Coordinates of C-alpha atoms and ligand atoms in Angstrom, one line a residue:
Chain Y
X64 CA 0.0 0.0 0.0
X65 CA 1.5 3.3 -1.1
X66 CA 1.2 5.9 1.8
X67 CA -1.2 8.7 0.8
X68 CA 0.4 11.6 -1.0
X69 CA -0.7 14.4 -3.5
X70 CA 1.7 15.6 -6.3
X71 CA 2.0 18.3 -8.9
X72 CA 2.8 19.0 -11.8
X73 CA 2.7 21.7 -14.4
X74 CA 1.5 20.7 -17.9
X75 CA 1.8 24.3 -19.4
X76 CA 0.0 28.0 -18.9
X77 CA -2.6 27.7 -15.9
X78 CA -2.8 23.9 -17.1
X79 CA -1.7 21.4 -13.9
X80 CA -1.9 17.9 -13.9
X81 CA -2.5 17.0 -9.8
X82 CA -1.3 13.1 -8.9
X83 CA -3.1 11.2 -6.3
X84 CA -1.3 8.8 -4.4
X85 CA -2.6 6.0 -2.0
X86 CA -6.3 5.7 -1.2
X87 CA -8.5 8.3 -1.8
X88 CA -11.5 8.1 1.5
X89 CA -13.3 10.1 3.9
X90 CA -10.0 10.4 6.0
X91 CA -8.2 12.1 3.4
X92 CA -10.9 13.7 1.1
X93 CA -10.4 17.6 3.2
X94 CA -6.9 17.3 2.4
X95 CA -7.7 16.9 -1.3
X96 CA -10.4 19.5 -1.6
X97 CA -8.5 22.1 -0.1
X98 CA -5.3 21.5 -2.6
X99 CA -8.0 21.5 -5.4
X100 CA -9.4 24.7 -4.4
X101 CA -5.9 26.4 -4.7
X102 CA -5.1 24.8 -7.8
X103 CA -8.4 25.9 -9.5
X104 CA -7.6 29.7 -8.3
X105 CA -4.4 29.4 -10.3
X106 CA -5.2 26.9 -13.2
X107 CA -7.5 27.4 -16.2
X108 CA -7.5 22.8 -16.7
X109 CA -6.5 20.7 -14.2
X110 CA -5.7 16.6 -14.8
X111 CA -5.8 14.6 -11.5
X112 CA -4.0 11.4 -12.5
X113 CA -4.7 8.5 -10.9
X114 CA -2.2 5.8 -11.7
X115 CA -1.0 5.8 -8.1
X116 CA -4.4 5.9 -6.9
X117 CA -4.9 2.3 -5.5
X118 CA -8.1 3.1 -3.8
X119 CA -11.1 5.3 -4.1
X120 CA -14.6 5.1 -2.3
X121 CA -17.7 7.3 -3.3
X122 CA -16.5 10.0 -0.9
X123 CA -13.7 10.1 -2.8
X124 CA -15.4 10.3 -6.1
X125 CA -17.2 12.9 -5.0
X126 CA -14.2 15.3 -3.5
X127 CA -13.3 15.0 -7.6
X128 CA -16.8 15.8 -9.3
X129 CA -17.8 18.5 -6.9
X130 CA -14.5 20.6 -7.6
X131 CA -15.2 19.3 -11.0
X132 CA -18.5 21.2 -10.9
X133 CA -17.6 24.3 -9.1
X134 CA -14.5 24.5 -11.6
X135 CA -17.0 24.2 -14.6
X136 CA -19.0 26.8 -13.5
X137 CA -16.3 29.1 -13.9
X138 CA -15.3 27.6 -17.1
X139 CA -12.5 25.6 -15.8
X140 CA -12.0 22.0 -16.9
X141 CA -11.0 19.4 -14.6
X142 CA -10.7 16.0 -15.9
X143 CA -9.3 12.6 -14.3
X144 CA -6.9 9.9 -16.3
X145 CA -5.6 6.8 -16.1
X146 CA -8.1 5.3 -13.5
X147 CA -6.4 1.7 -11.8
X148 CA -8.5 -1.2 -12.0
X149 CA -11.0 -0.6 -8.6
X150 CA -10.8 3.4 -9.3
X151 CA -12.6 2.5 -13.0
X152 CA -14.8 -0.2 -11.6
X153 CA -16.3 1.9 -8.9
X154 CA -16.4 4.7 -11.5
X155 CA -18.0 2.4 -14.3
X156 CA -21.0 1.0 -12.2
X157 CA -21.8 4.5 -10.5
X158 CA -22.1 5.4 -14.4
X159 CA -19.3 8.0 -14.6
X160 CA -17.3 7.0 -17.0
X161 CA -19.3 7.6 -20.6
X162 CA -18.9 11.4 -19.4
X163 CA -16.2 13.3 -20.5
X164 CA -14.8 12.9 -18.0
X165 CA -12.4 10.2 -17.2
X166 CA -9.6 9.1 -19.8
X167 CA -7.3 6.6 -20.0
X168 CA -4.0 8.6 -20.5
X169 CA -2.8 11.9 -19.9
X170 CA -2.5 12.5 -23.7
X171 CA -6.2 11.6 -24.4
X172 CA -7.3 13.8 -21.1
X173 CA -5.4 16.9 -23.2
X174 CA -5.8 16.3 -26.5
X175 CA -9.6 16.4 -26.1
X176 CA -9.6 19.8 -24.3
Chain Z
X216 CA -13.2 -4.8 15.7
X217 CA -14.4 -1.5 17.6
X218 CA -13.6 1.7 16.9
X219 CA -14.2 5.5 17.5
X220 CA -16.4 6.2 14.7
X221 CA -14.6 9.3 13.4
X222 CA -12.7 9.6 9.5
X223 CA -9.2 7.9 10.4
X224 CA -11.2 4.5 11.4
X225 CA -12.0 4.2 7.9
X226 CA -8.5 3.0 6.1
X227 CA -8.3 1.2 9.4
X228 CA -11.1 -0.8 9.0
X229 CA -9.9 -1.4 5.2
X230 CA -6.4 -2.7 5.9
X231 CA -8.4 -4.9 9.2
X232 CA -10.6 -6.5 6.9
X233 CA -8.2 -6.5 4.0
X234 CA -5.3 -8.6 6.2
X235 CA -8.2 -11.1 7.0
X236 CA -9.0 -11.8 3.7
X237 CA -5.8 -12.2 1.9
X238 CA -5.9 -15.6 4.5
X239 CA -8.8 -16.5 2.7
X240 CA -7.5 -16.8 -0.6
X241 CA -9.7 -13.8 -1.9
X242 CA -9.4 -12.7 -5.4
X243 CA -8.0 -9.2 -6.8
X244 CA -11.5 -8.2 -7.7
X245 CA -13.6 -9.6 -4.5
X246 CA -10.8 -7.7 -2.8
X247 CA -11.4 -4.7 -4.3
X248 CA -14.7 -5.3 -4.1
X249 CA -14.7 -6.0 -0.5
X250 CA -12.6 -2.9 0.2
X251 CA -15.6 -0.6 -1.5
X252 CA -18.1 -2.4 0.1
X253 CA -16.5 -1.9 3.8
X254 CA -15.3 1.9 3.1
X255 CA -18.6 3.1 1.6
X256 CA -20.7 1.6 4.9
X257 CA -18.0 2.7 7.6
X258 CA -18.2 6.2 5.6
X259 CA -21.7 6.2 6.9
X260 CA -21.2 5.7 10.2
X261 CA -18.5 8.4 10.5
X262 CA -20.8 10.5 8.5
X263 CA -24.3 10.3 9.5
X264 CA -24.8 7.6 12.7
X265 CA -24.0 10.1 15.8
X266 CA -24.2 13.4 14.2
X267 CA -24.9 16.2 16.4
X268 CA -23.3 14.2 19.7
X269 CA -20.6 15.5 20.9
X270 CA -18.9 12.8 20.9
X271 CA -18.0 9.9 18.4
X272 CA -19.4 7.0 19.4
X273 CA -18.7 3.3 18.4
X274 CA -18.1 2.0 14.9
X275 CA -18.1 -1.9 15.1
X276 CA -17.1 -4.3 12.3
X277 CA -16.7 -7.9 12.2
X278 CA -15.8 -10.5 9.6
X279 CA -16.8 -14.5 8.8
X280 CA -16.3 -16.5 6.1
X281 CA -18.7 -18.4 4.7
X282 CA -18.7 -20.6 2.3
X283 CA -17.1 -18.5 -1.3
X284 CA -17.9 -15.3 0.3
X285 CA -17.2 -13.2 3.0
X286 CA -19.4 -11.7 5.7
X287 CA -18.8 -8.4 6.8
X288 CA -21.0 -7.1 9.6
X289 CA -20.7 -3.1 10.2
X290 CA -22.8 -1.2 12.8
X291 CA -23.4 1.2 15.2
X292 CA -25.4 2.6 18.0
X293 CA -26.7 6.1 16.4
X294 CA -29.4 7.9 15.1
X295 CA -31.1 5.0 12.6
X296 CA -30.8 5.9 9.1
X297 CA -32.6 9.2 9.0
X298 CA -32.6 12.5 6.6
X299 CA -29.6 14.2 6.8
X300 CA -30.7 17.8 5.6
X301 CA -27.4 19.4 7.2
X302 CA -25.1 17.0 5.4
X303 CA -22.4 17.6 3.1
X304 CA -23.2 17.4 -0.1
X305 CA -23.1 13.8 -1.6
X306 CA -23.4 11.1 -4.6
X307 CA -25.8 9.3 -2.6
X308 CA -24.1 6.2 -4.2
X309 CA -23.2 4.5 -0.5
X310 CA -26.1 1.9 -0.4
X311 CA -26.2 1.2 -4.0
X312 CA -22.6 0.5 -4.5
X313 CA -23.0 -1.7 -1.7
X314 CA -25.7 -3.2 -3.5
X315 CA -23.9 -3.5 -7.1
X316 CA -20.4 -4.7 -5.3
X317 CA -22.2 -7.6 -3.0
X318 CA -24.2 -10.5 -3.4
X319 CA -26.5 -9.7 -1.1
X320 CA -26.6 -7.2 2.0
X321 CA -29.3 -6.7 4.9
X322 CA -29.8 -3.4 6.1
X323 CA -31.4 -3.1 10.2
X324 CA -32.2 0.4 11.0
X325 CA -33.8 1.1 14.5
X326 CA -34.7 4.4 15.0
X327 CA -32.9 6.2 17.4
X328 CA -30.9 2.8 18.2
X329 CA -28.4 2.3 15.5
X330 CA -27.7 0.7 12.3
X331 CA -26.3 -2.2 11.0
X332 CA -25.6 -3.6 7.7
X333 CA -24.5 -7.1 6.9
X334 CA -22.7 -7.6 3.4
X335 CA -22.1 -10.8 1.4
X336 CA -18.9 -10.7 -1.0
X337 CA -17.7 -13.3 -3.4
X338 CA -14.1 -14.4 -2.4
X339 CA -14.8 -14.1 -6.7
X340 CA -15.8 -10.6 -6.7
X341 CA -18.9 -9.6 -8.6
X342 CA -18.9 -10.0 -12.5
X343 CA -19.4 -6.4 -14.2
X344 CA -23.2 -5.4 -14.4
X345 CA -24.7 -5.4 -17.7
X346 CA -25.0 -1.4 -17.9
X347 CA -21.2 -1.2 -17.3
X348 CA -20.5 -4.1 -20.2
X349 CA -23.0 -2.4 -22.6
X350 CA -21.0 0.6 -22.6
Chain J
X230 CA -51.3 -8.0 -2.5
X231 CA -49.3 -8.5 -6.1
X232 CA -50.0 -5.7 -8.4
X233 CA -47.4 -5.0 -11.8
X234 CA -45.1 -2.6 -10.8
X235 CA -46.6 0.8 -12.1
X236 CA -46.9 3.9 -11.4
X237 CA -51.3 3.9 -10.8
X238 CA -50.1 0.6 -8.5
X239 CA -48.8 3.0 -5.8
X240 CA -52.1 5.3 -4.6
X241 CA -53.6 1.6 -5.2
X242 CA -51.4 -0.2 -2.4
X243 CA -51.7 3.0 -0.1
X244 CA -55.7 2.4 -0.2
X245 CA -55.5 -0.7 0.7
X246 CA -52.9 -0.7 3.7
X247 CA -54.9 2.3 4.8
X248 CA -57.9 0.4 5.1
X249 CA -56.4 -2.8 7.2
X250 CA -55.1 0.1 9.1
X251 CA -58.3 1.6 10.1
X252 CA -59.3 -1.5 11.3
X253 CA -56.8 -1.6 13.6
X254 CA -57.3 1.6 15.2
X255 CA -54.3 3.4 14.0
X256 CA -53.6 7.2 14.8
X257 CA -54.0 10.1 12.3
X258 CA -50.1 10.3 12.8
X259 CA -49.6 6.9 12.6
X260 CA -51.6 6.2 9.4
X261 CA -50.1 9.5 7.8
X262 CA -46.5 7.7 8.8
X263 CA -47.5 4.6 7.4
X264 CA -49.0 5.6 3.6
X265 CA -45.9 7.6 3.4
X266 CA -43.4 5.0 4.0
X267 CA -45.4 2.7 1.7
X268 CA -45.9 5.1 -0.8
X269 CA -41.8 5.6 -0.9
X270 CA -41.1 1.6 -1.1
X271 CA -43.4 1.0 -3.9
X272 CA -42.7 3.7 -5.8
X273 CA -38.7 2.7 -5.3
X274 CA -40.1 -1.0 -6.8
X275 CA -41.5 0.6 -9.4
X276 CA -38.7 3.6 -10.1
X277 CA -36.4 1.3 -10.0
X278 CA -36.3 -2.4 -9.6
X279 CA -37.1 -3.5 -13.0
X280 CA -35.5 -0.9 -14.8
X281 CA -34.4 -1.5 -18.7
X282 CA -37.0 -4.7 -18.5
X283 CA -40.1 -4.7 -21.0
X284 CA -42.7 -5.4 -18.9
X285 CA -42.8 -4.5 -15.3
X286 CA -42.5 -7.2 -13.0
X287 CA -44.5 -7.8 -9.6
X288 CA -44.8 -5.6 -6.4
X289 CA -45.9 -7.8 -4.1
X290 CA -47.0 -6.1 -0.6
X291 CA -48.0 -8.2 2.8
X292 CA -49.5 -6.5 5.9
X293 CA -49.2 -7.5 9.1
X294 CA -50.6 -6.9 12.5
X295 CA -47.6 -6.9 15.3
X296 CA -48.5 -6.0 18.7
X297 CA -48.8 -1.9 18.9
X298 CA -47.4 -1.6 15.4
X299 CA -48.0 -2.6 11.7
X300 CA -45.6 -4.3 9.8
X301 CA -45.7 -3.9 5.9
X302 CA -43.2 -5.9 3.7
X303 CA -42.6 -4.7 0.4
X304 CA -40.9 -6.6 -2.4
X305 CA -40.2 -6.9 -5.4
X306 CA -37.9 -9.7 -7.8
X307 CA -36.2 -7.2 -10.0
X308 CA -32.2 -6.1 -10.0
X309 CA -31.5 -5.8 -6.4
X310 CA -30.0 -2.4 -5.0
X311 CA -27.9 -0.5 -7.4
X312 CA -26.9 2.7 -8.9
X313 CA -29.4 4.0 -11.2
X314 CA -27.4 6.8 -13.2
X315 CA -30.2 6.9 -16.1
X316 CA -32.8 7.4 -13.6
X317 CA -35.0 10.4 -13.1
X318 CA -33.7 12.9 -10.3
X319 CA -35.0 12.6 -6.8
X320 CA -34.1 13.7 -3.7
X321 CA -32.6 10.9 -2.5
X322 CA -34.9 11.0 0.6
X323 CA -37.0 7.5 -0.2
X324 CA -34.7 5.0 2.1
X325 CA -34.1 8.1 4.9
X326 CA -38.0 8.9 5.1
X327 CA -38.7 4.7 5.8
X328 CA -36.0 5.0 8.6
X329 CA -37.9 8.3 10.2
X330 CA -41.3 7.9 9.5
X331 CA -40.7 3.6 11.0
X332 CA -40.0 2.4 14.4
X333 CA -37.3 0.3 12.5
X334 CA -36.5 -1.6 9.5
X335 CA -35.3 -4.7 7.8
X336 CA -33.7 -4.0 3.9
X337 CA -32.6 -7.3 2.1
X338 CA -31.2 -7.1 -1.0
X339 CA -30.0 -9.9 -3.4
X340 CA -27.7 -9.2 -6.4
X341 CA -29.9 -9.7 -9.5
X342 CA -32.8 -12.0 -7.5
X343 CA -34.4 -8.5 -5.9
X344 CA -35.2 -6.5 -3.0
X345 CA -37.2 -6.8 0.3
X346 CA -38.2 -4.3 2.8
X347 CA -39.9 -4.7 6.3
X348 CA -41.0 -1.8 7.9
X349 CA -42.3 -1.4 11.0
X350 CA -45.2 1.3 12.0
X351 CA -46.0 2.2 15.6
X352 CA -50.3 3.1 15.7
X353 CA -49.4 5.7 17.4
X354 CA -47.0 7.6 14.9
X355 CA -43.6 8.3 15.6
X356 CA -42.7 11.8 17.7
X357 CA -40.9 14.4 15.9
X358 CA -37.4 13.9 15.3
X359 CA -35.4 16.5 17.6
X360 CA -34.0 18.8 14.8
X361 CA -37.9 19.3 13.8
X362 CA -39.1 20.4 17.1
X363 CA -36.1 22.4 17.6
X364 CA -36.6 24.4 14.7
Chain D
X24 CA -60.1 11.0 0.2
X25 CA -60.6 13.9 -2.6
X26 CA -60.0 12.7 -6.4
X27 CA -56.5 14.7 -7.7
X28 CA -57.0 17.6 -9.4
X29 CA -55.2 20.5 -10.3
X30 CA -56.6 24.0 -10.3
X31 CA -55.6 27.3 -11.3
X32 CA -56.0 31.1 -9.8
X33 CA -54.6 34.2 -11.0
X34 CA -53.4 36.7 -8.4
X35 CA -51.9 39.8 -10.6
X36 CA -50.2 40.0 -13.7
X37 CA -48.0 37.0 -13.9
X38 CA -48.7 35.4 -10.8
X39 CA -50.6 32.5 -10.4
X40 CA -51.5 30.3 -7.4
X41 CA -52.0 26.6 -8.3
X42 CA -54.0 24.1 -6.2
X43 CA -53.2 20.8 -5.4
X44 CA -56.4 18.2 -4.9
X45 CA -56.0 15.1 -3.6
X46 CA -52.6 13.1 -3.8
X47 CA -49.4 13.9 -5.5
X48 CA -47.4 11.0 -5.9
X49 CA -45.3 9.3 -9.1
X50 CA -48.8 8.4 -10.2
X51 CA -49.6 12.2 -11.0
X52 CA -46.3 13.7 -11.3
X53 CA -45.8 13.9 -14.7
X54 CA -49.7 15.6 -15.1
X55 CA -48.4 18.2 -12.3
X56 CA -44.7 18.7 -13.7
X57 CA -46.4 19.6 -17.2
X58 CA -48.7 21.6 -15.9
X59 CA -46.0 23.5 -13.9
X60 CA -43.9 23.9 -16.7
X61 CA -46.9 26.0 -19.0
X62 CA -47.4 27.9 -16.0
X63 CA -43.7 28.8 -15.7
X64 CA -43.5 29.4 -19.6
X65 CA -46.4 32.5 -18.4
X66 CA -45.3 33.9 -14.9
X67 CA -43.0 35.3 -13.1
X68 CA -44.3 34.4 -9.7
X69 CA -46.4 30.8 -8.7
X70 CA -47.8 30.0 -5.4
X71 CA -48.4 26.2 -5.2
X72 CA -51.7 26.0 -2.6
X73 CA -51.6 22.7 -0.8
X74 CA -55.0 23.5 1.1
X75 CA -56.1 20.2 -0.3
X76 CA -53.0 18.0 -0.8
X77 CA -54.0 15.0 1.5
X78 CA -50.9 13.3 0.7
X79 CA -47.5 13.8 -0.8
X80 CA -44.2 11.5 -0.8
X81 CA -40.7 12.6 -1.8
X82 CA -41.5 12.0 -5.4
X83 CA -44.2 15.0 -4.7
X84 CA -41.8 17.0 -3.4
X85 CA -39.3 16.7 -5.3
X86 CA -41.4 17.0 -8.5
X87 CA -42.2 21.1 -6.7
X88 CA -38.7 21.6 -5.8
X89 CA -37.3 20.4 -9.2
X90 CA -39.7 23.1 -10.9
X91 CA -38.8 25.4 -8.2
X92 CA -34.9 25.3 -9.2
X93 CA -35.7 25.7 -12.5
X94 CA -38.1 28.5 -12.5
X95 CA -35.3 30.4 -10.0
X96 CA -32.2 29.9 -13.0
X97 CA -34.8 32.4 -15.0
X98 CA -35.7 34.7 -11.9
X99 CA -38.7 33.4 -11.2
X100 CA -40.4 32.5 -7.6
X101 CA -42.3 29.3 -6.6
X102 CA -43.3 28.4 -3.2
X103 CA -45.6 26.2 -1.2
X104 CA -48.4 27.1 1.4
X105 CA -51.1 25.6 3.8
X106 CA -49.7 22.6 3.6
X107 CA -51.9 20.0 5.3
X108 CA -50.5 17.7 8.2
X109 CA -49.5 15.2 6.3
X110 CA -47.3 17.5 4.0
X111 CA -46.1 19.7 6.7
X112 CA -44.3 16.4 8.5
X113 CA -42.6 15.3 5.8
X114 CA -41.5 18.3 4.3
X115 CA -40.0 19.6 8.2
X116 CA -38.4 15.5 8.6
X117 CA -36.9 16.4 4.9
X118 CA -35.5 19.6 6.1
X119 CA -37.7 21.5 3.6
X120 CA -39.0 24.3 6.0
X121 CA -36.6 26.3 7.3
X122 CA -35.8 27.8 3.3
X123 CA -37.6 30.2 2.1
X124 CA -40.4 27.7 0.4
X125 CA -43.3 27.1 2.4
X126 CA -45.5 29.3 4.0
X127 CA -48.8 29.2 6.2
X128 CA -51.1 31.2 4.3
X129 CA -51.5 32.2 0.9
X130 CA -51.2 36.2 2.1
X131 CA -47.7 35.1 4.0
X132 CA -46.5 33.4 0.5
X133 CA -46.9 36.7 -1.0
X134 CA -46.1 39.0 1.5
X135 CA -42.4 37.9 1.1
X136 CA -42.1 38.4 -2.6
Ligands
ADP213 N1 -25.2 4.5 9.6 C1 -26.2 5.5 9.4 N2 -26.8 6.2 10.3 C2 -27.7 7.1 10.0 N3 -28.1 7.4 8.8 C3 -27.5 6.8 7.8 C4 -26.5 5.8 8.0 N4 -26.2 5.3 6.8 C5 -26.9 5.9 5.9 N5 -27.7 6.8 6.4 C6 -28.7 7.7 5.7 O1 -29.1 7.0 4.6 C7 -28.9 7.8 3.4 C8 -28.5 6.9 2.2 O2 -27.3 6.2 2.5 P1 -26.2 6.1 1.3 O3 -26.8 5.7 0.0 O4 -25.0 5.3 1.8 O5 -25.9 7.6 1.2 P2 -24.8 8.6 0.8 O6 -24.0 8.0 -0.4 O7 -25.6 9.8 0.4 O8 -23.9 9.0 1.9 C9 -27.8 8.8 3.8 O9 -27.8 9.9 3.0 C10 -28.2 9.0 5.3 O10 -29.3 10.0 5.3
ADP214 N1 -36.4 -1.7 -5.1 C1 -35.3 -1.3 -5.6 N2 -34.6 -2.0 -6.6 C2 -33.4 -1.5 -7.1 N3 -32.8 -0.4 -6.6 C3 -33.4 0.3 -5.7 C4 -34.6 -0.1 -5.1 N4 -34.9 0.7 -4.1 C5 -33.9 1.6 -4.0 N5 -33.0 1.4 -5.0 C6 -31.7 2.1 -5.2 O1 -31.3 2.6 -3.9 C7 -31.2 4.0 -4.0 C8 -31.6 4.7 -2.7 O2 -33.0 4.5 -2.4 P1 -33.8 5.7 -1.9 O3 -33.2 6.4 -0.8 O4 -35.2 5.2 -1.6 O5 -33.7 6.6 -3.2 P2 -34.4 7.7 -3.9 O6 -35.1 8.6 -2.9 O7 -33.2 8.4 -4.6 O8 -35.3 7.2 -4.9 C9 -32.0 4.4 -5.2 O9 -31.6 5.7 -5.7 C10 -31.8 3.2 -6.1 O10 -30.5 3.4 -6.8

C-alpha cells in the first residue's frame, strides 16, 4: 500500500496535472479539496491522474466531481486519467465513465480539451 | 473490531478486513470489491450515525467466512438511518454501490438505536453489471 | 397483495394498507406515517427495480398486524440495490424517510434476484425527530 | 379522500397560485410537472396551494422543488403554502421548512415576494 500523498505537476499555462497517491477516502478527502481549491484559483485545466491511486470510495469520487463542478461553473476544466483497475470499476458502475470525463492517459485527457 | 467512529477509522477498518482476507484466498476483484463495500458503509457511520453528539461513538465491524464469500457485519449505536438535511453534499451512491459490489446485504435500522448492515462478498468478486458491459 | 409494478399501483397499495389500518385503530399520525413510508417503497419497486426490463414485473405487498405496530413488507424480484445513473432525479430522501417515518426496518437485498423491505409502523406515529421540534 | 386535481387562480399579472387536490405521488407527477412547466412558460411568480394536498411523498416533493430550481435559474419564484398535516411532517423531517419555500397562508406566501 502506497502511503497517501498528493503531487503536482505543471503541464503548461494555468494547465496542472495534480497526482493522487494511495487511497482516496473520507479520511483524506479535506486534504484533497483544499489543494483543489488552490489549484483551481491558479489553473484554467486541471488533470488529476490516478495511476497511483490504488483506492477510491464514493467520498472520494465525489471530493473529484464536486471541484469538477464548481471549476465548470467558472469555465475551468478538470478532468481525471488513467483510472487503476477498482478506481474505473467503482467509477463504471456509478455510471461515470461515458462522461467526458475520465480518460485513460494523460494525452487523451489533453488532447480532447 | 471497535472503533471510534470518526474519518481515520475508515483506512483502518480497510487494511483490518483486508489482512483477513488475503488468508482466505480472496481474489483481486472480490478484494477490491470488498474494500468498496467496507469503506462506503464505515463512511456512513462516520458521516451520518451520531451526528450532532458531541462525541463519536462506536463504529463496530466484524468479519466471517462463509462458504465462497465473505461476511462483513458493520454497525453502530446512532441515530437509525434518518434524513440528513445538514449533510455535506453527496453522490448518494453509499447503499447502491454496496448493493452492485455484493451478493447480497441486509440493512437493520432502528430508530434512534443504531444501524447495521451485513454484506455478502464473493471471495470471486462480482462480475461487471450489464450497464457497465454495454458501454 | 401483487399488483405490476406501475406507477397507478402505488395510490392503489396506499388504499389498501390504509384500510387494514383503520381496522386496527391506527392514529391520524400513525396512518399518515404509514401511507408515506409505503408510498416511498413502492414507488422505489417501481422507479427502480425493473429498470431497462419490458414489462414491469410484480410488487408484491404483505400487511401484518404486530403487537402496537403494523408491519408492511414490500418486495419486489427485479435487480437488487444498485446505482441508477439513467434514472429520473429525486431527492434521494425515499430510504431516509422509511428510517424516520418507521420504528425500525429490515432491507434485504440480493444481487440480480431483488429487494425486500420490512418496515415497522408504531399506531401511534412516531414523535418528531429532535431537529424538527427544535426548529 | 378527494379525487386529484389541479386547479388554477390568477393573483396579478403573472402570478398565479396553483392548487393541489388530492394526492401527488409518481402516479400524477408527470400531469403536475407539465402543468407547472406552461405555468412557468407565463409567470414570473407561482404559489403552489396545498390547502387540499392530502398526501405527498418525496416524489411529490421533489417533482415542486425540481420546478422550483428551475423557475429560479430564469428569476422566477415558486413556493408552497397551507400545507396539510401530512405534507407539513414530511417536508420539516426532509429539512424542507426552514428555506424560504413554504408558507402558512397564501397572504404570507406573497407578502415575502
Ligand atoms: N449509519 C447510518 N446512520 C444514520 N443514517 C444513515 C446511515 N447510513 C446511511 N444513512 C442515511 O441513509 C442515506 C442513504 O445512504 P447512502 O446511500 O449510503 O448515502 P450517501 O451516499 O448519500 O452517503 C444517507 O444519506 C443518510 O441519510
Ligand atoms: N427496489 C429497488 N430496486 C433496485 N434499486 C433500488 C430499489 N430501491 C432503491 N434502490 C436504489 O437505492 C437508492 C436509494 O434508495 P432511496 O433512498 O429510496 O432513493 P431515492 O429517494 O433516490 O429514490 C435508489 O436511488 C436506487 O438506486
Amino acid at each position: 500500500m502506497k502511503p497517501f500523498a498528493i503531487g503536482e505537476r505543471e503541464l503548461g499555462p494555468r494547465r496542472l496535472a495534480i497526482e493522487i497517491r494511495g487511497e482516496l477516502d473520507m479520511a483524506v478527502a479535506d486534504q484533497v479539496k483544499a489543494r483543489l481549491r488552490s489549484a483551481m484559483a491558479e489553473n484554467d485545466e486541471i488533470v488529476v491522474v490516478l495511476a497511483d491511486c490504488e483506492f477510491i470510495d464514493s467520498t472520494g469520487i465525489a471530493t473529484l466531481l464536486l471541484a469538477r463542478n464548481a471549476f465548470a461553473e467558472r469555465d475551468g476544466r478538470l478532468v481525471l486519467c488513467e483510472p487503476t483497475e477498482q478506481v474505473q470499476r467503482v467509477l463504471a458502475i456509478s455510471g461515470l465513465t461515458n462522461d467526458e470525463v475520465v480518460f485513460d492517459s494523460l494525452e487523451a485527457a489533453l488532447s480532447r480539451s | 473490531m471497535r472503533l471510534p467512529a470518526r474519518p481515520e477509522a475508515i483506512p483502518t477498518v480497510r487494511r483490518e478486513v483486508e489482512l483477513h482476507a488475503l488468508r482466505l484466498g480472496i481474489s483481486d476483484r472480490g478484494l477490491a470489491d470488498l474494500k468498496t463495500v467496507v469503506s462506503e458503509a464505515c463512511t456512513n457511520v462516520v458521516r451520518y450515525a451520531y451526528e450532532g453528539e458531541e462525541e463519536a461513538g462506536p463504529l463496530e465491524v466484524e468479519f466471517t467466512p462463509v462458504a465462497d464469500s465473505v461476511k462483513v457485519v458493520v454497525r453502530d449505536h446512532g441515530c437509525g438511518i434518518a434524513p440528513k438535511p445538514d449533510a455535506d453534499p453527496s453522490l448518494h451512491m453509499g447503499l447502491p454501490l454496496i448493493g452492485a459490489l455484493s451478493s447480497r446485504f441486509v440493512l437493520s435500522s432502528e430508530r434512534g438505536a443504531g444501524t447495521e448492515v451485513e454484506i455478502h462478498v464473493p471471495l470471486a468478486g462480482q462480475p461487471e453489471p450489464a450497464w457497465v458491459v454495454d458501454a
